[in-house]
GROMACS .gro file of C-alpha atoms in nm:
model
  270
    1ASP     CA    1   8.792   9.245   6.199
    2VAL     CA    2   8.426   9.211   6.096
    3GLU     CA    3   8.374   9.586   6.054
    4ARG     CA    4   8.686   9.608   5.844
    5SER     CA    5   8.572   9.322   5.618
    6ARG     CA    6   8.235   9.491   5.578
    7GLY     CA    7   8.408   9.818   5.491
    8LEU     CA    8   8.622   9.645   5.233
    9GLY     CA    9   8.311   9.479   5.096
   10ASP     CA   10   8.147   9.819   5.055
   11VAL     CA   11   8.452   9.936   4.863
   12TYR     CA   12   8.422   9.640   4.625
   13LYS     CA   13   8.052   9.705   4.579
   14ARG     CA   14   8.113  10.068   4.482
   15GLN     CA   15   8.363   9.942   4.227
   16GLY     CA   16   8.100   9.712   4.076
   17PHE     CA   17   8.210   9.383   4.226
   18GLU     CA   18   8.014   9.139   4.442
   19PRO     CA   19   8.206   9.083   4.770
   20VAL     CA   20   8.185   8.740   4.934
   21VAL     CA   21   8.333   8.679   5.281
   22ASP     CA   22   8.548   8.365   5.285
   23GLU     CA   23   8.672   8.256   5.630
   24ARG     CA   24   8.994   8.059   5.636
   25TYR     CA   25   9.235   7.924   5.894
   26ASP     CA   26   9.570   8.102   5.903
   27ASN     CA   27   9.881   8.052   6.114
   28ASP     CA   28   9.986   8.419   6.114
   29VAL     CA   29   9.679   8.640   6.083
   30ALA     CA   30   9.472   8.682   6.399
   31VAL     CA   31   9.107   8.579   6.420
   32SER     CA   32   8.867   8.804   6.224
   33GLN     CA   33   9.151   8.995   6.061
   34ILE     CA   34   9.159   9.025   5.680
   35ILE     CA   35   9.409   8.796   5.512
   36GLY     CA   36   9.356   8.943   5.166
   37SER     CA   37   9.128   8.894   4.869
   38ASP     CA   38   9.074   8.647   4.587
   39PRO     CA   39   9.151   8.756   4.319
   40LEU     CA   40   9.442   8.956   4.457
   41ALA     CA   41   9.424   9.331   4.470
   42GLY     CA   42   9.521   9.480   4.131
   43ALA     CA   43   9.407   9.181   3.928
   44ARG     CA   44   9.179   9.243   3.629
   45VAL     CA   45   8.825   9.124   3.703
   46VAL     CA   46   8.505   9.152   3.505
   47ARG     CA   47   8.274   9.405   3.668
   48GLY     CA   48   7.999   9.222   3.857
   49ASP     CA   49   8.208   8.912   3.933
   50ASP     CA   50   8.252   8.785   4.288
   51VAL     CA   51   8.551   8.899   4.487
   52ARG     CA   52   8.627   8.697   4.797
   53VAL     CA   53   8.728   8.880   5.110
   54LEU     CA   54   8.951   8.637   5.299
   55VAL     CA   55   8.896   8.661   5.675
   56SER     CA   56   9.114   8.472   5.922
   57LEU     CA   57   8.978   8.211   6.162
   58GLY     CA   58   9.319   8.200   6.327
   59ARG     CA   59   9.493   7.873   6.391
   60PRO     CA   60   9.265   7.568   6.398
   61THR     CA   61   9.185   7.369   6.711
   62VAL     CA   62   9.135   6.995   6.727
   63PRO     CA   63   8.756   6.934   6.715
   64ALA     CA   64   8.559   6.774   6.999
   65TYR     CA   65   8.482   6.404   6.987
   66PRO     CA   66   8.136   6.328   6.845
   67ALA     CA   67   7.883   6.214   7.104
   68ASN     CA   68   7.847   5.881   6.921
   69HIS     CA   69   8.226   5.849   6.866
   70SER     CA   70   8.166   5.832   6.489
   71LYS     CA   71   8.491   5.805   6.293
   72GLU     CA   72   8.325   5.957   5.984
   73VAL     CA   73   8.199   6.262   6.171
   74PHE     CA   74   8.536   6.325   6.336
   75SER     CA   75   8.724   6.279   6.008
   76ALA     CA   76   8.497   6.534   5.839
   77ALA     CA   77   8.552   6.780   6.125
   78LEU     CA   78   8.929   6.742   6.094
   79ALA     CA   79   8.921   6.805   5.719
   80LYS     CA   80   8.702   7.113   5.767
   81ARG     CA   81   8.973   7.256   5.991
   82THR     CA   82   9.253   7.175   5.740
   83LEU     CA   83   9.383   6.898   5.967
   84LYS     CA   84   9.517   6.571   5.833
   85GLU     CA   85   9.413   6.240   5.985
   86GLU     CA   86   9.663   5.967   6.065
   87VAL     CA   87   9.533   5.636   6.202
   88GLY     CA   88   9.723   5.510   6.504
   89ASP     CA   89   9.713   5.172   6.674
   90PRO     CA   90   9.367   5.049   6.774
   91VAL     CA   91   9.301   5.033   7.148
   92PHE     CA   92   9.080   4.830   7.379
   93SER     CA   93   8.772   5.002   7.514
   94ASP     CA   94   8.490   4.876   7.735
   95ASP     CA   95   8.276   5.179   7.646
   96VAL     CA   96   8.335   5.249   7.276
   97SER     CA   97   8.218   5.001   7.013
   98THR     CA   98   8.465   4.838   6.777
   99GLY     CA   99   8.576   5.070   6.497
  100SER     CA  100   8.459   5.391   6.666
  101LEU     CA  101   8.679   5.677   6.786
  102VAL     CA  102   8.835   5.643   7.131
  103PHE     CA  103   9.081   5.935   7.141
  104ALA     CA  104   9.303   6.157   6.931
  105VAL     CA  105   9.647   6.317   6.969
  106PRO     CA  106   9.663   6.616   7.003
  107ALA     CA  107   9.350   6.621   7.219
  108PRO     CA  108   9.035   6.819   7.136
  109GLY     CA  109   9.062   7.191   7.205
  110GLN     CA  110   9.436   7.215   7.145
  111THR     CA  111   9.547   7.482   6.901
  112VAL     CA  112   9.762   7.356   6.615
  113GLU     CA  113   9.903   7.487   6.289
  114VAL     CA  114   9.715   7.472   5.961
  115GLY     CA  115   9.755   7.132   5.798
  116SER     CA  116   9.875   6.961   6.117
  117VAL     CA  117   9.850   6.585   6.158
  118VAL     CA  118   9.609   6.446   6.417
  119THR     CA  119   9.657   6.081   6.513
  120VAL     CA  120   9.331   5.900   6.582
  121HIS     CA  121   9.289   5.576   6.772
  122TYR     CA  122   8.987   5.357   6.710
  123SER     CA  123   8.838   5.092   6.935
  124LYS     CA  124   8.907   4.722   6.895
  125GLY     CA  125   8.641   4.635   7.149
  126PRO     CA  126   8.662   4.541   7.516
  127ALA     CA  127   8.993   4.419   7.655
  128PRO     CA  128   9.014   4.043   7.699
  129VAL     CA  129   8.957   3.912   8.050
  130LYS     CA  130   9.162   3.633   8.202
  131VAL     CA  131   9.010   3.316   8.340
  132PRO     CA  132   9.062   3.361   8.717
  133LYS     CA  133   9.224   3.111   8.952
  134ILE     CA  134   8.932   2.893   9.058
  135VAL     CA  135   9.073   2.539   9.074
  136GLY     CA  136   9.040   2.421   9.434
  137LEU     CA  137   8.741   2.644   9.510
  138GLN     CA  138   8.386   2.531   9.568
  139GLU     CA  139   8.159   2.556   9.264
  140ASP     CA  140   7.957   2.850   9.397
  141GLU     CA  141   8.273   3.046   9.479
  142ALA     CA  142   8.412   2.972   9.133
  143ARG     CA  143   8.093   3.090   8.966
  144GLU     CA  144   8.103   3.417   9.160
  145LEU     CA  145   8.461   3.491   9.055
  146LEU     CA  146   8.385   3.406   8.692
  147SER     CA  147   8.083   3.635   8.696
  148LYS     CA  148   8.290   3.922   8.838
  149ALA     CA  149   8.542   3.866   8.557
  150GLY     CA  150   8.265   3.890   8.297
  151LEU     CA  151   8.264   3.520   8.211
  152GLU     CA  152   7.986   3.262   8.215
  153VAL     CA  153   7.970   2.890   8.291
  154ARG     CA  154   7.859   2.701   7.980
  155GLU     CA  155   7.879   2.348   8.115
  156VAL     CA  156   7.962   2.158   8.433
  157SER     CA  157   8.102   1.805   8.412
  158ALA     CA  158   8.153   1.569   8.705
  159GLU     CA  159   8.464   1.369   8.789
  160PHE     CA  160   8.573   1.176   9.095
  161SER     CA  161   8.877   1.266   9.300
  162SER     CA  162   8.956   1.117   9.640
  163SER     CA  163   9.202   1.397   9.718
  164ALA     CA  164   8.964   1.692   9.674
  165GLU     CA  165   8.660   1.815   9.862
  166PRO     CA  166   8.308   1.742   9.737
  167GLU     CA  167   8.191   2.006   9.485
  168GLU     CA  168   8.549   2.132   9.450
  169VAL     CA  169   8.658   2.262   9.109
  170LEU     CA  170   8.908   2.016   8.964
  171SER     CA  171   8.972   2.199   8.636
  172VAL     CA  172   8.843   2.473   8.408
  173SER     CA  173   8.850   2.492   8.028
  174PRO     CA  174   8.994   2.713   7.886
  175GLU     CA  175   9.256   2.692   8.161
  176GLU     CA  176   9.329   2.959   8.421
  177GLY     CA  177   9.500   3.270   8.286
  178THR     CA  178   9.362   3.233   7.933
  179GLY     CA  179   9.248   3.563   7.780
  180LEU     CA  180   8.888   3.563   7.656
  181GLU     CA  181   8.641   3.819   7.529
  182ARG     CA  182   8.408   3.948   7.796
  183GLY     CA  183   8.090   3.738   7.795
  184SER     CA  184   8.269   3.419   7.687
  185SER     CA  185   8.187   3.084   7.848
  186VAL     CA  186   8.399   2.825   8.027
  187THR     CA  187   8.348   2.462   8.129
  188LEU     CA  188   8.399   2.347   8.488
  189THR     CA  189   8.490   2.001   8.609
  190ILE     CA  190   8.360   1.944   8.961
  191ASN     CA  191   8.443   1.668   9.209
  192ASN     CA  192   8.138   1.447   9.253
  193GLY     CA  193   8.284   1.240   9.536
  194ILE     CA  194   8.052   1.155   9.825
  195GLU     CA  195   8.181   1.213  10.177
  196VAL     CA  196   8.140   0.917  10.411
  197PRO     CA  197   7.942   1.025  10.720
  198ASN     CA  198   8.044   0.930  11.073
  199VAL     CA  199   7.835   0.629  11.178
  200VAL     CA  200   8.070   0.481  11.437
  201GLY     CA  201   7.880   0.404  11.754
  202LYS     CA  202   7.544   0.389  11.575
  203SER     CA  203   7.339   0.074  11.552
  204GLU     CA  204   7.390  -0.114  11.229
  205ASP     CA  205   7.037  -0.031  11.108
  206THR     CA  206   7.076   0.341  11.186
  207ALA     CA  207   7.417   0.345  11.019
  208ARG     CA  208   7.271   0.193  10.701
  209GLN     CA  209   6.994   0.456  10.693
  210ILE     CA  210   7.240   0.742  10.735
  211LEU     CA  211   7.465   0.604  10.463
  212GLN     CA  212   7.177   0.547  10.221
  213ARG     CA  213   7.062   0.909  10.261
  214GLU     CA  214   7.405   1.008  10.128
  215GLY     CA  215   7.379   0.761   9.840
  216ILE     CA  216   7.613   0.504   9.995
  217GLU     CA  217   7.539   0.133  10.032
  218VAL     CA  218   7.692  -0.119  10.271
  219SER     CA  219   7.876  -0.386  10.077
  220GLU     CA  220   7.991  -0.596  10.374
  221VAL     CA  221   7.962  -0.617  10.750
  222LYS     CA  222   8.258  -0.758  10.939
  223ASP     CA  223   8.267  -0.881  11.295
  224ALA     CA  224   8.437  -0.659  11.551
  225SER     CA  225   8.579  -0.943  11.755
  226SER     CA  226   8.792  -0.728  11.985
  227SER     CA  227   8.558  -0.430  12.027
  228SER     CA  228   8.432  -0.317  12.363
  229ARG     CA  229   8.119  -0.161  12.216
  230ASP     CA  230   7.770  -0.286  12.284
  231TYR     CA  231   7.608  -0.551  12.072
  232GLY     CA  232   7.497  -0.435  11.725
  233ARG     CA  233   7.699  -0.114  11.734
  234VAL     CA  234   7.925  -0.004  11.448
  235ASP     CA  235   8.287  -0.011  11.555
  236ALA     CA  236   8.443   0.112  11.226
  237VAL     CA  237   8.365   0.205  10.866
  238SER     CA  238   8.589   0.172  10.563
  239PRO     CA  239   8.662   0.406  10.395
  240SER     CA  240   8.660   0.604  10.720
  241ALA     CA  241   8.436   0.901  10.797
  242GLY     CA  242   8.532   1.212  10.601
  243ARG     CA  243   8.685   1.019  10.313
  244LEU     CA  244   8.527   1.029   9.968
  245VAL     CA  245   8.380   0.744   9.767
  246ASN     CA  246   8.317   0.728   9.396
  247PRO     CA  247   7.945   0.774   9.322
  248ASN     CA  248   7.980   0.504   9.056
  249ASP     CA  249   8.079   0.259   9.332
  250ALA     CA  250   7.949   0.421   9.648
  251THR     CA  251   7.994   0.140   9.896
  252VAL     CA  252   8.154   0.098  10.239
  253THR     CA  253   8.237  -0.188  10.471
  254LEU     CA  254   8.108  -0.176  10.827
  255THR     CA  255   8.268  -0.346  11.124
  256ALA     CA  256   8.006  -0.412  11.392
  257VAL     CA  257   7.977  -0.598  11.721
  258SER     CA  258   7.789  -0.923  11.660
  259TYR     CA  259   7.802  -1.076  12.005
  260THR     CA  260   7.720  -0.985  12.366
  261HIS     CA  261   7.995  -0.939  12.620
  262LEU     CA  262   7.962  -1.166  12.924
  263THR     CA  263   8.105  -1.073  13.261
  264LEU     CA  264   8.234  -1.384  13.436
  265PRO     CA  265   8.210  -1.408  13.814
  266THR     CA  266   8.531  -1.365  14.010
  267THR     CA  267   8.435  -1.624  14.272
  268PRO     CA  268   8.435  -1.984  14.156
  269TYR     CA  269   8.123  -2.193  14.193
  270VAL     CA  270   8.121  -2.437  14.483
   0.00000   0.00000   0.00000
């Protein structure tokens, strides 16, 4: 123990030597117990020279991780405790920067033998995130899912599809399921089709106004010869209400009543 090492030091001093305490890790000698001396007892030494009193630190423990996860600091701490570093496979980490220490095996605090190997694993940065399933969603819903996944929308292109809803995501690039670094960008293709509003039963003028507000023009007006609707009323629209038209050719054909119905008397004139 410490008192014993001091006592041995006093002995060396009386013999004309300069004792120096040298703490070392040892698998067999308990902490603070004397391992021996350097030079060994009985060796010839010039009076006044240093004699090291070897005191045990016991078996080493794996050091704690540095607060900044520095690989250099941890490597130095391992060497100081006689431990040998072996580099294991790098691992993904959202919290530890690339190249810094993530974890070691055995873990910090575990007692090991002198000269033991400690396997260290360094960060290779955040794990890739997959492009979520967003095709078929509305653009705002798609953006929300992408944001939650850690991805951004770089560009939005427009394309017409008659089989999808307006503002529906038709495709995403890179495609769904692709692994990307967090913070990467994707490109969306959105349906720019215009939905035909319901103007059946409206006057022709009102129907035109409603259609124009949606960006749709009337290309033709046909006569509704067999309709029972009042004069000037729209009997049908083609494409029908709810269908989509291409914004590059946003036109519809109206069918409207162009004559007045006459009710003939049931009694013949005399």
